[in-house]
């Protein structure tokens, strides 16, 4: 899955949801994890790429399955995640509106690609992580704004579907509109802080 470049109506590059969230993400857990991997003799970049590749592969396979397209089963750890997805998806009964739709907000100047929209009012996002994290909900709220602004649909629910690489269980969490609205208030603060952070970096790095 190619990296998406988001641009506004003036054809200027704007940040993605994940870029904005990543700028202010708590790095403590990541540092501890990378240290543990280093003690095992693993290279940080190699391990990160492997995890990212599994996540990307799951998204691609899930999309092809949802759209009833041809695909081949993977032979790596992705199969564990995908089998969990299949178990959950076959028990579900959603009306599919679209998958992997990239959108940009002129109002808030950011872009994002939501995994799936179902039932006209519900966003679904797939994860392969070991747990749920607050920024997942914030990410969902940013997608909510994009869909309502561009797609003109009223979002009522956000579903996080987690299919971890280890263990037997998958986990599904649902968040209502009130929770999404609360999360988006936080995202708006981060969006403003993102631009301010860029400007401060320019000032600090300026040689004048």
PDB file of N, CA and C in Angstrom, residues 18 24 33 56 59 63-64 66 71 81 91 94 102 115 127-128 132 135 150 165-166 168 173-174 194 196:
ATOM      1  N   UNK A  18      -2.398  10.414  10.898  1.00  0.00           N
ATOM      2  CA  UNK A  18      -1.375   9.663  11.632  1.00  0.00           C
ATOM      3  C   UNK A  18      -0.109  10.490  11.850  1.00  0.00           C
ATOM      4  N   UNK A  24       2.873  13.920  18.519  1.00  0.00           N
ATOM      5  CA  UNK A  24       2.680  14.114  19.959  1.00  0.00           C
ATOM      6  C   UNK A  24       2.474  12.793  20.715  1.00  0.00           C
ATOM      7  N   UNK A  33      10.091  -0.719  24.475  1.00  0.00           N
ATOM      8  CA  UNK A  33       9.950  -1.849  23.555  1.00  0.00           C
ATOM      9  C   UNK A  33      11.194  -2.004  22.680  1.00  0.00           C
ATOM     10  N   UNK A  56      -0.107  -3.653   7.166  1.00  0.00           N
ATOM     11  CA  UNK A  56      -0.478  -3.277   5.800  1.00  0.00           C
ATOM     12  C   UNK A  56      -1.085  -4.461   5.054  1.00  0.00           C
ATOM     13  N   UNK A  59      -4.662  -5.165   6.155  1.00  0.00           N
ATOM     14  CA  UNK A  59      -5.597  -4.203   5.576  1.00  0.00           C
ATOM     15  C   UNK A  59      -5.907  -4.547   4.120  1.00  0.00           C
ATOM     16  N   UNK A  63      -9.566  -5.844   2.817  1.00  0.00           N
ATOM     17  CA  UNK A  63     -10.282  -5.093   1.785  1.00  0.00           C
ATOM     18  C   UNK A  63     -10.666  -5.999   0.617  1.00  0.00           C
ATOM     19  N   UNK A  64      -9.727  -6.827   0.154  1.00  0.00           N
ATOM     20  CA  UNK A  64     -10.020  -7.719  -0.969  1.00  0.00           C
ATOM     21  C   UNK A  64     -11.121  -8.707  -0.612  1.00  0.00           C
ATOM     22  N   UNK A  66     -13.543  -8.258   1.671  1.00  0.00           N
ATOM     23  CA  UNK A  66     -14.793  -7.507   1.783  1.00  0.00           C
ATOM     24  C   UNK A  66     -15.387  -7.218   0.402  1.00  0.00           C
ATOM     25  N   UNK A  71      -7.606 -13.171  -3.873  1.00  0.00           N
ATOM     26  CA  UNK A  71      -6.377 -12.988  -3.102  1.00  0.00           C
ATOM     27  C   UNK A  71      -5.803 -14.346  -2.744  1.00  0.00           C
ATOM     28  N   UNK A  81      -3.450 -13.080  11.905  1.00  0.00           N
ATOM     29  CA  UNK A  81      -4.340 -11.922  12.012  1.00  0.00           C
ATOM     30  C   UNK A  81      -5.534 -12.063  11.073  1.00  0.00           C
ATOM     31  N   UNK A  91     -19.214 -13.489  10.867  1.00  0.00           N
ATOM     32  CA  UNK A  91     -20.311 -13.414  11.835  1.00  0.00           C
ATOM     33  C   UNK A  91     -21.020 -12.062  11.769  1.00  0.00           C
ATOM     34  N   UNK A  94     -22.829  -6.428   7.746  1.00  0.00           N
ATOM     35  CA  UNK A  94     -22.783  -4.998   7.468  1.00  0.00           C
ATOM     36  C   UNK A  94     -23.122  -4.706   6.012  1.00  0.00           C
ATOM     37  N   UNK A 102      -9.644   7.763   0.670  1.00  0.00           N
ATOM     38  CA  UNK A 102      -8.808   8.886   1.112  1.00  0.00           C
ATOM     39  C   UNK A 102      -9.583  10.194   0.983  1.00  0.00           C
ATOM     40  N   UNK A 115     -10.582   2.905   6.916  1.00  0.00           N
ATOM     41  CA  UNK A 115     -10.578   1.532   6.405  1.00  0.00           C
ATOM     42  C   UNK A 115     -11.895   1.161   5.738  1.00  0.00           C
ATOM     43  N   UNK A 127      -6.838  -3.087  13.409  1.00  0.00           N
ATOM     44  CA  UNK A 127      -5.547  -2.968  14.088  1.00  0.00           C
ATOM     45  C   UNK A 127      -4.959  -4.363  14.324  1.00  0.00           C
ATOM     46  N   UNK A 128      -3.618  -4.434  14.390  1.00  0.00           N
ATOM     47  CA  UNK A 128      -2.946  -5.697  14.717  1.00  0.00           C
ATOM     48  C   UNK A 128      -2.121  -5.562  15.992  1.00  0.00           C
ATOM     49  N   UNK A 132      -5.476  -1.724  22.791  1.00  0.00           N
ATOM     50  CA  UNK A 132      -6.091  -0.509  22.284  1.00  0.00           C
ATOM     51  C   UNK A 132      -5.418   0.693  22.960  1.00  0.00           C
ATOM     52  N   UNK A 135      -5.060   7.060  21.189  1.00  0.00           N
ATOM     53  CA  UNK A 135      -4.939   7.738  19.896  1.00  0.00           C
ATOM     54  C   UNK A 135      -5.722   7.027  18.797  1.00  0.00           C
ATOM     55  N   UNK A 150     -16.791  15.706   3.804  1.00  0.00           N
ATOM     56  CA  UNK A 150     -16.648  15.428   2.377  1.00  0.00           C
ATOM     57  C   UNK A 150     -17.738  14.501   1.843  1.00  0.00           C
ATOM     58  N   UNK A 165      -1.205 -10.368  16.510  1.00  0.00           N
ATOM     59  CA  UNK A 165      -0.356 -11.373  15.874  1.00  0.00           C
ATOM     60  C   UNK A 165      -0.128 -12.586  16.760  1.00  0.00           C
ATOM     61  N   UNK A 166      -0.417 -12.470  18.046  1.00  0.00           N
ATOM     62  CA  UNK A 166      -0.241 -13.584  18.968  1.00  0.00           C
ATOM     63  C   UNK A 166      -1.508 -13.748  19.809  1.00  0.00           C
ATOM     64  N   UNK A 168      -5.065 -16.148  20.896  1.00  0.00           N
ATOM     65  CA  UNK A 168      -6.160 -16.754  20.137  1.00  0.00           C
ATOM     66  C   UNK A 168      -7.308 -15.796  19.857  1.00  0.00           C
ATOM     67  N   UNK A 173     -14.113  -3.194  19.865  1.00  0.00           N
ATOM     68  CA  UNK A 173     -14.581  -2.119  20.743  1.00  0.00           C
ATOM     69  C   UNK A 173     -15.420  -1.141  19.934  1.00  0.00           C
ATOM     70  N   UNK A 174     -16.533  -0.693  20.503  1.00  0.00           N
ATOM     71  CA  UNK A 174     -17.403   0.264  19.841  1.00  0.00           C
ATOM     72  C   UNK A 174     -17.451   1.570  20.628  1.00  0.00           C
ATOM     73  N   UNK A 194       0.258  21.138  15.976  1.00  0.00           N
ATOM     74  CA  UNK A 194       1.131  20.629  14.923  1.00  0.00           C
ATOM     75  C   UNK A 194       1.737  21.782  14.123  1.00  0.00           C
ATOM     76  N   UNK A 196       1.902  24.961  15.096  1.00  0.00           N
ATOM     77  CA  UNK A 196       2.710  25.777  15.999  1.00  0.00           C
ATOM     78  C   UNK A 196       4.083  25.144  16.227  1.00  0.00           C
TER      79      UNK A 196
END
